RNA sequence: GUGGCUGUAGCUCAGUUGGUUAGAGCACCGGUCUGUGGCACCGGGGGUCGCGGGUUCAAUUCCCGUCAGCCACCCCA
């Protein structure tokens, strides 16, 4: 099969584009509801924007090349460095806290598989300049509210929340050494995907005594703050972290997303730059990859953008989200995007030829109708009305419109059985003349009488 | 980057123990039906059987390679 696109890249046919537009619309609607403003940056950036912090090993997954000016460049694999640069350049002039979001198309060069392509769109939502845990609650709430906006519920999607500072304090309490942290993080991250005996072996190999291994493994089963307090609440070093986490949960509760949230200490996120809260959104059945991930990265702007401001954010890709919506039958309908009127040649086509049909089309379009027709003047006068109406119906139009003898314009609804569909006739002359009152009356009748088509 | 599975029409799939011109349903295009039409019926277009090589009188079929897709690793921004 000849594929027209490069591996891991997508063609968006109208069906697929409709899904993408549906997701984008939900992203923008919720982001705007939370008073975030949209920004964007270049899709192509200097290579060193990404290698400076992460090292050369990341190049293997970058879509990079040398441009005609001998610059080492890369298609952006993530938005955060661009975001950090933009914020850093105007940090003093921007009113804090900053609430920004973007919908960049991101690229990575690696083997594509389900839910993971070489190109995808990712909503990025970031808050800069606010250290309070209320900002963390607000951010998680944006992500969860997008799920709600798309028709998903707490039974479909779970928000798993953890906190790096809390986790670090717990590990210190347990007795994990600084040098063992990386291994512990990796083991926690893979807790659900890796057999426990392998996890234990890895911890032991890092030099942990059996008792410490047991306690680390137990962390995975702590699913609530209450359990966490029972296990560690007595430790004075943990109290401020537990209290802060509790306040965040209370805020989230008040913002209406408490029912979606689970405490889960195995959420560590791959990136080293997270410094506080971390969270991921998963489908509740656990069949798909993470829908969304983010957290607090208070030191990153200083490292990337040169300004020392606390920050937090998340990224949410369109690919996994689209798959989830497909699985749950939450795909959009096309009712709002197809033609309202489809002009066909009727019994009045002899007295009102194609020119009159086009004039009518023009006035209807000016009045706000979406108008389609066959783009073939010969067919207008020769093809049977019935076949033309069939074409209109197959094309998803809400109604067919045509001239009838007696200087009339007839409108036939195309929803359901023809005999039961609404039908109306209007004097042709005023509509052809573009008479505003006649057109307004026509449109009012149409809007209140003709139902939208669905694509079931 | 590693391993496994798969590849026939736009889609879902038949089929060929190797043999003349590769099929169906849906979709698409044209038409008939003066009309329960979100039908029915008639006709039509569309395939280098992923691509390349090998074996053979003959390959879509068997073999090798390659590319692509899926899955598991790796990685996850």
Short mmCIF file of C-alpha atoms (C1' of nucleotides) in Angstrom, two decimals:
data_model
loop_
_atom_site.label_atom_id
_atom_site.label_comp_id
_atom_site.label_asym_id
_atom_site.label_seq_id
_atom_site.Cartn_x
_atom_site.Cartn_y
_atom_site.Cartn_z
CA UNK A 1 0.00 0.00 0.00
CA UNK A 2 1.49 3.32 -0.99
CA UNK A 3 1.36 5.69 1.90
CA UNK A 4 1.27 9.31 0.98
CA UNK A 5 2.76 10.50 4.21
CA UNK A 6 6.02 9.84 6.00
CA UNK A 7 5.94 7.16 8.69
CA UNK A 8 4.47 8.48 11.89
CA UNK A 9 2.86 11.45 10.15
CA UNK A 10 -0.84 11.81 9.59
CA UNK A 11 -3.13 12.94 6.79
CA UNK A 12 -6.18 14.59 8.26
CA UNK A 13 -9.13 13.69 6.05
CA UNK A 14 -12.29 15.62 6.94
CA UNK A 15 -13.42 12.96 9.43
CA UNK A 16 -10.09 13.02 11.21
CA UNK A 17 -9.84 16.76 10.98
CA UNK A 18 -13.25 17.06 12.60
CA UNK A 19 -11.98 15.07 15.57
CA UNK A 20 -8.86 17.21 15.77
CA UNK A 21 -10.93 20.39 15.60
CA UNK A 22 -13.24 18.99 18.27
CA UNK A 23 -10.31 18.36 20.60
CA UNK A 24 -8.76 21.76 19.88
CA UNK A 25 -12.10 23.44 20.54
CA UNK A 26 -12.37 21.75 23.93
CA UNK A 27 -8.79 22.69 24.77
CA UNK A 28 -9.35 26.33 23.89
CA UNK A 29 -12.77 26.54 25.52
CA UNK A 30 -11.53 25.26 28.87
CA UNK A 31 -8.25 27.19 28.78
CA UNK A 32 -10.17 30.38 28.08
CA UNK A 33 -12.63 29.54 30.86
CA UNK A 34 -9.66 29.51 33.24
CA UNK A 35 -8.49 32.83 31.84
CA UNK A 36 -5.41 31.46 30.06
CA UNK A 37 -4.24 33.26 26.94
CA UNK A 38 -2.82 31.59 23.84
CA UNK A 39 0.69 32.00 22.46
CA UNK A 40 2.89 30.19 19.96
CA UNK A 41 6.50 30.02 18.87
CA UNK A 42 8.47 28.70 15.90
CA UNK A 43 8.13 25.03 14.97
CA UNK A 44 11.80 25.03 14.00
CA UNK A 45 14.40 25.94 16.62
CA UNK A 46 18.18 25.91 17.02
CA UNK A 47 19.30 22.40 17.93
CA UNK A 48 21.16 23.57 21.00
CA UNK A 49 17.93 24.82 22.55
CA UNK A 50 17.25 21.16 23.25
CA UNK A 51 20.75 19.76 23.71
CA UNK A 52 21.96 22.40 26.15
CA UNK A 53 20.11 20.95 29.10
CA UNK A 54 19.42 17.41 28.08
CA UNK A 55 22.70 16.47 26.47
CA UNK A 56 23.45 14.93 23.13
CA UNK A 57 21.62 11.69 23.78
CA UNK A 58 18.37 13.47 23.09
CA UNK A 59 19.49 14.09 19.51
CA UNK A 60 18.59 10.51 18.71
CA UNK A 61 14.95 11.35 19.18
CA UNK A 62 15.03 14.76 17.58
CA UNK A 63 13.96 15.59 14.07
CA UNK A 64 17.10 17.57 13.37
CA UNK A 65 19.08 18.57 10.30
CA UNK A 66 21.37 21.23 8.94
CA UNK A 67 19.61 24.01 7.09
CA UNK A 68 20.87 25.84 3.99
CA UNK A 69 22.62 28.38 6.17
CA UNK A 70 24.59 25.60 7.88
CA UNK A 71 22.63 26.00 11.10
CA UNK A 72 21.99 22.95 13.23
CA UNK A 73 18.20 23.03 13.66
CA UNK A 74 15.49 20.77 15.02
CA UNK A 75 11.73 20.55 14.74
CA UNK A 76 10.48 21.25 18.24
CA UNK A 77 10.03 18.10 20.31
CA UNK A 78 8.49 19.97 23.21
CA UNK A 79 7.26 23.45 23.94
CA UNK A 80 8.85 24.14 27.30
CA UNK A 81 12.25 25.47 26.08
CA UNK A 82 10.52 27.85 23.68
CA UNK A 83 8.13 28.86 26.40
CA UNK A 84 10.98 29.42 28.84
CA UNK A 85 12.82 31.58 26.32
CA UNK A 86 9.75 33.68 25.58
CA UNK A 87 8.92 34.20 29.23
CA UNK A 88 12.55 34.86 30.10
CA UNK A 89 12.89 37.54 27.43
CA UNK A 90 10.04 39.59 28.86
CA UNK A 91 9.89 38.32 32.41
CA UNK A 92 9.94 41.75 33.98
CA UNK A 93 7.19 43.12 31.79
CA UNK A 94 4.75 40.24 32.23
CA UNK A 95 2.17 40.53 34.97
CA UNK A 96 2.36 37.57 37.32
CA UNK A 97 1.05 35.00 37.65
CA UNK A 98 1.29 34.26 33.96
CA UNK A 99 -1.41 31.98 32.56
CA UNK A 100 -0.45 30.91 29.05
CA UNK A 101 -1.40 28.02 26.82
CA UNK A 102 -0.39 26.85 23.38
CA UNK A 103 -1.28 24.08 20.93
CA UNK A 104 2.03 23.34 19.18
CA UNK A 105 2.63 20.56 16.70
CA UNK A 106 5.59 18.62 18.11
CA UNK A 107 7.99 16.20 16.44
CA UNK A 108 10.23 13.36 17.52
CA UNK A 109 12.20 10.91 15.45
CA UNK A 110 11.52 7.48 16.81
CA UNK A 111 9.67 4.35 15.89
CA UNK A 112 5.94 5.03 15.74
CA UNK A 113 3.35 2.86 17.45
CA UNK A 114 -0.12 3.24 18.83
CA UNK A 115 -0.54 6.50 20.65
CA UNK A 116 2.96 7.55 19.79
CA UNK A 117 3.69 9.07 16.40
CA UNK A 118 6.47 11.20 15.02
CA UNK A 119 4.21 14.19 15.03
CA UNK A 120 1.41 15.23 17.30
CA UNK A 121 -0.38 18.21 18.69
CA UNK A 122 -0.01 18.89 22.36
CA UNK A 123 -1.85 21.35 24.51
CA UNK A 124 0.63 23.06 26.82
CA UNK A 125 -0.77 24.94 29.82
CA UNK A 126 1.61 26.78 32.10
CA UNK A 127 1.48 29.03 35.12
CA UNK A 128 4.50 31.15 36.01
CA UNK A 129 5.25 33.21 39.06
CA UNK A 130 3.12 31.58 41.74
CA UNK A 131 4.60 29.19 44.33
CA UNK A 132 1.34 28.50 46.15
CA UNK A 133 -0.18 25.02 45.98
CA UNK A 134 -3.40 26.65 44.81
CA UNK A 135 -1.70 27.09 41.44
CA UNK A 136 -1.07 23.33 41.37
CA UNK A 137 -4.73 22.63 42.11
CA UNK A 138 -5.82 25.10 39.44
CA UNK A 139 -3.58 23.50 36.83
CA UNK A 140 -4.83 19.97 37.50
CA UNK A 141 -8.32 21.33 37.39
CA UNK A 142 -7.77 22.66 33.86
CA UNK A 143 -6.66 19.21 32.69
CA UNK A 144 -9.56 17.44 34.34
CA UNK A 145 -12.10 19.97 33.13
CA UNK A 146 -11.01 19.29 29.57
CA UNK A 147 -11.96 15.65 30.12
CA UNK A 148 -15.35 16.81 31.35
CA UNK A 149 -15.71 19.17 28.39
CA UNK A 150 -15.18 16.23 26.04
CA UNK A 151 -17.87 14.16 27.73
CA UNK A 152 -15.61 11.98 29.88
CA UNK A 153 -16.25 11.33 33.55
CA UNK A 154 -14.35 10.19 36.64
CA UNK A 155 -15.14 6.61 35.66
CA UNK A 156 -13.34 7.12 32.34
CA UNK A 157 -10.30 9.09 33.42
CA UNK A 158 -8.31 9.24 36.64
CA UNK A 159 -5.92 11.97 37.71
CA UNK A 160 -3.04 10.44 39.66
CA UNK A 161 -1.24 12.97 41.76
CA UNK A 162 2.01 12.93 43.65
CA UNK A 163 4.61 15.37 44.90
CA UNK A 164 8.34 15.20 44.47
CA UNK A 165 9.12 17.05 47.69
CA UNK A 166 6.76 14.86 49.66
CA UNK A 167 8.20 11.75 48.04
CA UNK A 168 11.77 12.87 48.71
CA UNK A 169 10.95 13.52 52.35
CA UNK A 170 9.34 10.09 52.64
CA UNK A 171 12.34 8.40 51.07
CA UNK A 172 14.66 10.25 53.35
CA UNK A 173 12.55 9.17 56.29
CA UNK A 174 12.76 5.59 55.11
CA UNK A 175 16.50 5.88 54.85
CA UNK A 176 17.04 5.98 51.12
CA UNK A 177 20.33 7.65 50.29
CA UNK A 178 20.85 10.41 47.76
CA UNK A 179 22.66 8.04 45.44
CA UNK A 180 19.78 5.57 45.45
CA UNK A 181 17.14 8.17 44.48
CA UNK A 182 17.47 7.69 40.74
CA UNK A 183 16.96 3.95 41.04
CA UNK A 184 14.00 4.38 43.39
CA UNK A 185 12.39 6.83 40.99
CA UNK A 186 12.81 4.42 38.10
CA UNK A 187 11.38 1.53 40.11
CA UNK A 188 8.39 3.54 41.29
CA UNK A 189 7.74 4.76 37.77
CA UNK A 190 7.65 1.19 36.47
CA UNK A 191 5.84 -0.29 39.43
CA UNK A 192 2.75 -1.21 37.42
CA UNK A 193 4.62 -2.42 34.34
CA UNK A 194 7.42 -4.41 35.88
CA UNK A 195 7.23 -7.57 38.01
CA UNK A 196 7.78 -6.80 41.67
CA UNK A 197 10.64 -9.24 42.11
CA UNK A 198 12.57 -7.44 39.38
CA UNK A 199 11.87 -4.14 41.10
CA UNK A 200 13.14 -5.60 44.36
CA UNK A 201 16.26 -6.88 42.68
CA UNK A 202 16.97 -3.45 41.24
CA UNK A 203 16.55 -1.78 44.61
CA UNK A 204 18.78 -4.35 46.26
CA UNK A 205 21.37 -3.89 43.55
CA UNK A 206 21.39 -0.20 44.39
CA UNK A 207 22.55 -1.13 47.83
CA UNK A 208 19.30 -0.98 49.77
CA UNK A 209 18.77 -3.25 52.74
CA UNK A 210 15.70 -5.57 52.60
CA UNK A 211 13.79 -3.51 55.13
CA UNK A 212 14.16 -0.38 53.02
CA UNK A 213 13.21 -2.31 49.91
CA UNK A 214 10.00 -3.43 51.62
CA UNK A 215 9.10 0.08 52.64
CA UNK A 216 9.70 1.47 49.16
CA UNK A 217 7.57 -1.26 47.62
CA UNK A 218 4.81 -0.48 50.10
CA UNK A 219 4.62 3.10 48.85
CA UNK A 220 2.89 1.92 45.70
CA UNK A 221 -0.12 0.70 47.64
CA UNK A 222 -0.74 3.96 49.47
CA UNK A 223 -3.77 5.35 47.65
CA UNK A 224 -4.93 8.17 49.86
CA UNK A 225 -3.66 10.91 52.11
CA UNK A 226 -5.23 9.16 55.09
CA UNK A 227 -3.18 6.04 54.46
CA UNK A 228 -0.12 8.16 53.96
CA UNK A 229 -0.64 9.93 57.27
CA UNK A 230 -1.14 6.60 58.99
CA UNK A 231 2.13 5.33 57.58
CA UNK A 232 4.28 8.43 57.99
CA UNK A 233 2.25 11.09 59.77
CA UNK A 234 4.30 10.85 62.93
CA UNK A 235 7.48 11.95 61.23
CA UNK A 236 7.97 15.66 61.93
CA UNK A 237 9.96 16.21 58.75
CA UNK A 238 6.98 15.13 56.70
CA UNK A 239 4.32 17.27 58.34
CA UNK A 240 4.78 20.43 56.26
CA UNK A 241 4.75 18.41 53.03
CA UNK A 242 1.72 16.42 54.05
CA UNK A 243 -0.08 19.61 55.04
CA UNK A 244 0.77 21.28 51.75
CA UNK A 245 -0.42 18.27 49.81
CA UNK A 246 -3.60 18.22 51.86
CA UNK A 247 -4.25 21.87 51.10
CA UNK A 248 -3.81 21.23 47.40
CA UNK A 249 -6.32 18.40 47.54
CA UNK A 250 -8.77 20.61 49.42
CA UNK A 251 -8.44 23.32 46.81
CA UNK A 252 -8.96 20.80 44.04
CA UNK A 253 -11.99 19.51 45.86
CA UNK A 254 -13.46 23.00 46.06
CA UNK A 255 -12.72 23.54 42.37
CA UNK A 256 -14.81 20.48 41.61
CA UNK A 257 -12.31 17.83 40.56
CA UNK A 258 -11.88 15.93 43.82
CA UNK A 259 -13.77 12.93 42.50
CA UNK A 260 -11.21 12.47 39.73
CA UNK A 261 -8.08 12.49 41.84
CA UNK A 262 -6.05 9.68 43.34
CA UNK A 263 -2.91 9.91 45.37
CA UNK A 264 -0.30 7.79 43.65
CA UNK A 265 3.34 7.92 44.71
CA UNK A 266 4.40 5.92 41.66
CA UNK A 267 3.79 9.00 39.51
CA UNK A 268 7.26 10.43 39.24
CA UNK A 269 7.40 11.53 35.59
CA UNK A 270 10.49 10.80 33.60
CA UNK A 271 11.94 14.25 33.67
CA UNK A 272 14.37 15.28 36.32
CA UNK A 273 13.21 18.88 36.31
CA UNK A 274 10.04 18.44 38.33
CA UNK A 275 10.39 19.90 41.81
CA UNK A 276 6.94 19.67 43.39
CA UNK A 277 3.55 18.31 42.43
CA UNK A 278 3.44 15.85 39.56
CA UNK A 279 0.35 14.36 37.98
CA UNK A 280 -0.81 12.26 35.07
CA UNK A 281 -4.19 11.57 33.56
CA UNK A 282 -4.95 7.97 32.58
CA UNK A 283 -7.90 6.21 31.10
CA UNK A 284 -9.53 4.35 33.97
CA UNK A 285 -9.20 0.99 32.23
CA UNK A 286 -5.47 1.41 31.92
CA UNK A 287 -5.43 0.37 28.26
CA UNK A 288 -3.89 3.48 26.81
CA UNK A 289 -0.83 5.54 27.38
CA UNK A 290 -1.03 8.54 29.64
CA UNK A 291 -3.36 11.22 28.33
CA UNK A 292 -1.63 14.06 30.04
CA UNK A 293 1.27 14.73 32.34
CA UNK A 294 2.69 17.69 34.18
CA UNK A 295 3.75 19.23 37.40
CA UNK A 296 5.78 21.92 39.05
CA UNK A 297 9.25 22.84 37.80
CA UNK A 298 10.36 25.75 39.91
CA UNK A 299 14.00 25.69 38.80
CA UNK A 300 13.58 25.21 35.08
CA UNK A 301 13.03 28.80 34.01
CA UNK A 302 16.23 29.82 35.75
CA UNK A 303 18.07 27.09 33.90
CA UNK A 304 16.52 27.69 30.47
CA UNK A 305 15.24 31.23 30.41
CA UNK A 306 17.57 32.91 32.84
CA UNK A 307 14.82 34.18 35.16
CA UNK A 308 14.19 32.71 38.56
CA UNK A 309 10.44 32.26 38.67
CA UNK A 310 8.40 29.36 40.01
CA UNK A 311 6.45 27.61 37.29
CA UNK A 312 4.24 24.64 36.59
CA UNK A 313 2.53 23.19 33.58
CA UNK A 314 1.25 20.17 31.74
CA UNK A 315 1.16 18.76 28.24
CA UNK A 316 -1.77 16.88 26.75
CA UNK A 317 -1.44 15.19 23.37
CA UNK A 318 -4.15 14.79 20.78
CA UNK A 319 -3.34 11.18 19.82
CA UNK A 320 -4.16 9.23 22.97
CA UNK A 321 -7.04 11.56 23.71
CA UNK A 322 -8.50 10.92 20.26
CA UNK A 323 -8.21 7.18 20.77
CA UNK A 324 -9.98 7.41 24.09
CA UNK A 325 -12.82 9.42 22.58
CA UNK A 326 -13.16 6.84 19.81
CA UNK A 327 -13.32 4.00 22.32
CA UNK A 328 -15.98 5.75 24.36
CA UNK A 329 -18.05 6.77 21.34
CA UNK A 330 -17.58 10.44 22.04
CA UNK A 331 -16.71 11.47 18.50
CA UNK A 332 -18.14 14.75 17.28
CA UNK A 333 -21.00 14.98 14.85
CA UNK A 334 -20.85 17.00 11.70
CA UNK A 335 -24.13 18.77 12.25
CA UNK A 336 -22.50 22.14 12.42
CA UNK A 337 -20.18 21.82 9.48
CA UNK A 338 -22.25 20.64 6.53
CA UNK A 339 -24.48 22.57 4.17
CA UNK A 340 -27.77 24.03 5.35
CA UNK A 341 -29.15 24.32 1.84
CA UNK A 342 -28.37 22.32 -1.28
CA UNK A 343 -29.67 23.98 -4.44
CA UNK A 344 -31.16 21.58 -6.98
CA UNK A 345 -33.08 21.99 -10.21
CA UNK A 346 -36.78 21.43 -9.55
CA UNK A 347 -39.98 21.75 -11.54
CA UNK A 348 -39.40 25.48 -11.74
CA UNK A 349 -36.00 25.15 -13.40
CA UNK A 350 -37.45 26.14 -16.76
CA UNK A 351 -38.57 29.59 -15.64
CA UNK A 352 -35.69 29.99 -13.18
CA UNK A 353 -32.46 28.77 -14.74
CA UNK A 354 -29.03 28.32 -13.26
CA UNK A 355 -28.42 32.10 -13.10
CA UNK A 356 -31.39 32.55 -10.80
CA UNK A 357 -30.22 29.57 -8.75
CA UNK A 358 -26.83 31.23 -8.33
CA UNK A 359 -28.44 34.54 -7.40
CA UNK A 360 -30.51 32.78 -4.77
CA UNK A 361 -27.37 31.00 -3.58
CA UNK A 362 -25.55 34.29 -3.19
CA UNK A 363 -28.31 35.93 -1.15
CA UNK A 364 -28.67 32.88 1.06
CA UNK A 365 -24.93 32.83 1.71
CA UNK A 366 -25.00 36.53 2.54
CA UNK A 367 -27.76 35.76 5.03
CA UNK A 368 -25.52 33.22 6.76
CA UNK A 369 -26.68 29.96 5.23
CA UNK A 370 -24.10 27.37 4.26
CA UNK A 371 -25.06 26.67 0.67
CA UNK A 372 -23.91 23.86 -1.60
CA UNK A 373 -24.91 22.80 -5.11
CA UNK A 374 -23.70 20.49 -7.86
CA UNK A 375 -21.30 22.93 -9.56
CA UNK A 376 -22.67 21.76 -12.88
CA UNK A 377 -25.13 23.95 -14.77
CA UNK A 378 -26.09 21.20 -17.19
CA UNK A 379 -26.99 18.84 -14.39
CA UNK A 380 -29.16 21.55 -12.83
CA UNK A 381 -31.47 21.47 -15.83
CA UNK A 382 -31.15 17.85 -16.98
CA UNK A 383 -30.59 15.55 -14.01
CA UNK A 384 -33.76 14.34 -12.33
CA UNK A 385 -34.70 16.28 -9.23
CA UNK A 386 -34.86 13.03 -7.33
CA UNK A 387 -31.24 12.15 -8.06
CA UNK A 388 -30.16 15.66 -7.20
CA UNK A 389 -32.01 15.48 -3.91
CA UNK A 390 -30.35 12.12 -3.26
CA UNK A 391 -26.97 13.76 -3.76
CA UNK A 392 -27.94 16.54 -1.38
CA UNK A 393 -29.03 14.03 1.19
CA UNK A 394 -25.90 11.93 0.89
CA UNK A 395 -23.82 15.04 1.22
CA UNK A 396 -25.38 15.66 4.59
CA UNK A 397 -27.26 18.86 3.69
CA UNK A 398 -30.09 19.84 6.02
CA UNK A 399 -32.47 20.80 3.23
CA UNK A 400 -32.83 20.92 -0.54
CA UNK A 401 -33.99 24.16 -2.12
CA UNK A 402 -35.41 24.54 -5.61
CA UNK A 403 -37.76 26.60 -7.72
CA UNK A 404 -41.33 25.50 -8.25
CA UNK A 405 -43.84 26.66 -10.85
CA UNK A 406 -45.74 29.73 -9.74
CA UNK A 407 -42.63 31.73 -8.97
CA UNK A 408 -41.98 29.90 -5.74
CA UNK A 409 -38.89 28.74 -3.83
CA UNK A 410 -39.45 25.41 -2.12
CA UNK A 411 -37.41 24.08 0.79
CA UNK A 412 -37.49 20.38 1.58
CA UNK A 413 -36.00 19.09 4.81
CA UNK A 414 -33.76 16.07 4.31
CA UNK A 415 -33.87 14.63 7.78
CA UNK A 416 -35.67 11.32 8.11
CA UNK A 417 -38.45 10.23 5.83
CA UNK A 418 -39.25 12.62 3.04
CA UNK A 419 -42.97 12.39 3.67
CA UNK A 420 -42.53 13.48 7.25
CA UNK A 421 -39.77 16.04 6.71
CA UNK A 422 -40.77 19.70 6.93
CA UNK A 423 -41.36 21.56 3.71
CA UNK A 424 -42.02 25.20 3.00
CA UNK A 425 -42.57 27.50 0.04
CA UNK A 426 -41.72 31.15 -0.31
CA UNK A 427 -42.26 33.78 -2.97
CA UNK A 428 -39.26 33.68 -5.28
CA UNK A 429 -39.12 37.32 -6.38
CA UNK A 430 -38.21 38.95 -3.03
CA UNK A 431 -35.57 36.30 -2.29
CA UNK A 432 -34.01 36.75 -5.73
CA UNK A 433 -34.01 40.49 -5.18
CA UNK A 434 -32.17 40.03 -1.91
CA UNK A 435 -35.01 41.65 0.06
CA UNK A 436 -33.78 41.74 3.65
CA UNK A 437 -37.15 41.19 5.28
CA UNK A 438 -38.04 38.26 3.05
CA UNK A 439 -34.66 36.66 3.65
CA UNK A 440 -34.90 37.20 7.40
CA UNK A 441 -38.33 35.59 7.47
CA UNK A 442 -37.02 32.71 5.37
CA UNK A 443 -34.05 32.17 7.67
CA UNK A 444 -36.16 32.36 10.79
CA UNK A 445 -38.51 29.76 9.37
CA UNK A 446 -35.56 27.58 8.41
CA UNK A 447 -33.78 27.80 11.75
CA UNK A 448 -36.90 26.99 13.71
CA UNK A 449 -38.17 24.24 11.41
CA UNK A 450 -35.30 22.31 9.83
CA UNK A 451 -33.37 20.09 12.24
CA UNK A 452 -29.63 19.52 12.09
CA UNK A 453 -28.41 16.33 10.49
CA UNK A 454 -26.52 13.84 12.57
CA UNK A 455 -23.94 11.45 11.23
CA UNK A 456 -25.13 8.26 12.86
"C1'" G B 1 17.80 1.01 18.08
"C1'" U B 2 16.03 -4.72 19.33
"C1'" G B 3 12.49 -8.73 18.72
"C1'" G B 4 7.59 -10.89 17.14
"C1'" C B 5 3.22 -10.67 13.90
"C1'" U B 6 0.89 -8.68 9.51
"C1'" G B 7 0.66 -6.56 4.28
"C1'" U B 8 -5.03 -8.43 -1.83
"C1'" A B 9 -9.87 -2.10 -4.27
"C1'" G B 10 -10.96 4.02 -0.38
"C1'" C B 11 -12.79 0.45 4.00
"C1'" U B 12 -13.79 -4.75 5.93
"C1'" C B 13 -12.22 -9.19 4.00
"C1'" A B 14 -12.52 -13.75 0.51
"C1'" G B 15 -9.43 -16.43 -2.91
"C1'" U B 16 -5.23 -18.79 -5.43
"C1'" U B 17 -2.70 -27.21 -2.97
"C1'" G B 18 1.78 -22.08 -8.17
"C1'" G B 19 -1.93 -22.04 -13.98
"C1'" U B 20 -6.15 -17.93 -18.86
"C1'" U B 21 -8.99 -11.71 -17.73
"C1'" A B 22 -7.98 -11.67 -9.01
"C1'" G B 23 -13.67 -11.47 -6.31
"C1'" A B 24 -17.70 -9.90 -2.56
"C1'" G B 25 -20.01 -6.37 0.77
"C1'" C B 26 -19.76 -1.28 1.97
"C1'" A B 27 -18.18 3.39 -0.19
"C1'" C B 28 -17.83 6.22 -4.97
"C1'" C B 29 -19.97 7.63 -10.19
"C1'" G B 30 -24.19 7.38 -13.83
"C1'" G B 31 -29.17 5.84 -14.55
"C1'" U B 32 -34.41 3.69 -13.60
"C1'" C B 33 -38.40 3.96 -10.15
"C1'" U B 34 -44.09 10.42 -10.34
"C1'" G B 35 -42.47 8.21 -5.17
"C1'" U B 36 -42.58 5.00 2.72
"C1'" G B 37 -36.69 7.73 -0.70
"C1'" G B 38 -32.12 6.89 5.91
"C1'" C B 39 -35.43 2.16 -0.18
"C1'" A B 40 -35.16 -1.09 -4.37
"C1'" C B 41 -33.23 -2.18 -9.08
"C1'" C B 42 -29.75 -1.61 -13.54
"C1'" G B 43 -25.03 -0.22 -15.04
"C1'" G B 44 -19.95 1.84 -14.27
"C1'" G B 45 -15.02 3.37 -12.49
"C1'" G B 46 -11.28 1.70 -9.25
"C1'" G B 47 -6.10 -3.29 -7.75
"C1'" U B 48 1.79 -3.59 -10.56
"C1'" C B 49 -2.24 -8.75 -4.82
"C1'" G B 50 3.28 -3.21 -0.38
"C1'" C B 51 8.11 -2.96 -3.23
"C1'" G B 52 12.62 -5.53 -5.19
"C1'" G B 53 15.05 -9.97 -6.22
"C1'" G B 54 15.25 -15.50 -6.41
"C1'" U B 55 13.22 -20.55 -7.66
"C1'" U B 56 9.90 -22.12 -11.83
"C1'" C B 57 7.53 -23.24 -18.38
"C1'" A B 58 4.48 -20.12 -15.09
"C1'" A B 59 4.64 -16.35 -8.68
"C1'" U B 60 -0.51 -12.50 -5.91
"C1'" U B 61 0.60 -17.77 -3.96
"C1'" C B 62 7.00 -20.67 -2.35
"C1'" C B 63 12.01 -18.42 -0.63
"C1'" C B 64 15.18 -14.08 0.54
"C1'" G B 65 15.59 -8.98 1.16
"C1'" U B 66 13.33 -4.33 1.83
"C1'" C B 67 9.57 -0.85 3.16
"C1'" A B 68 5.25 0.09 5.91
"C1'" G B 69 1.70 -1.03 9.87
"C1'" C B 70 0.60 -3.36 14.58
"C1'" C B 71 2.52 -5.38 19.31
"C1'" A B 72 6.34 -5.86 23.08
"C1'" C B 73 11.07 -3.66 24.58
"C1'" C B 74 13.97 1.13 24.72
"C1'" C B 75 12.46 5.98 25.58
"C1'" C B 76 9.01 9.30 27.07
"C1'" A B 77 9.44 16.03 26.33
#
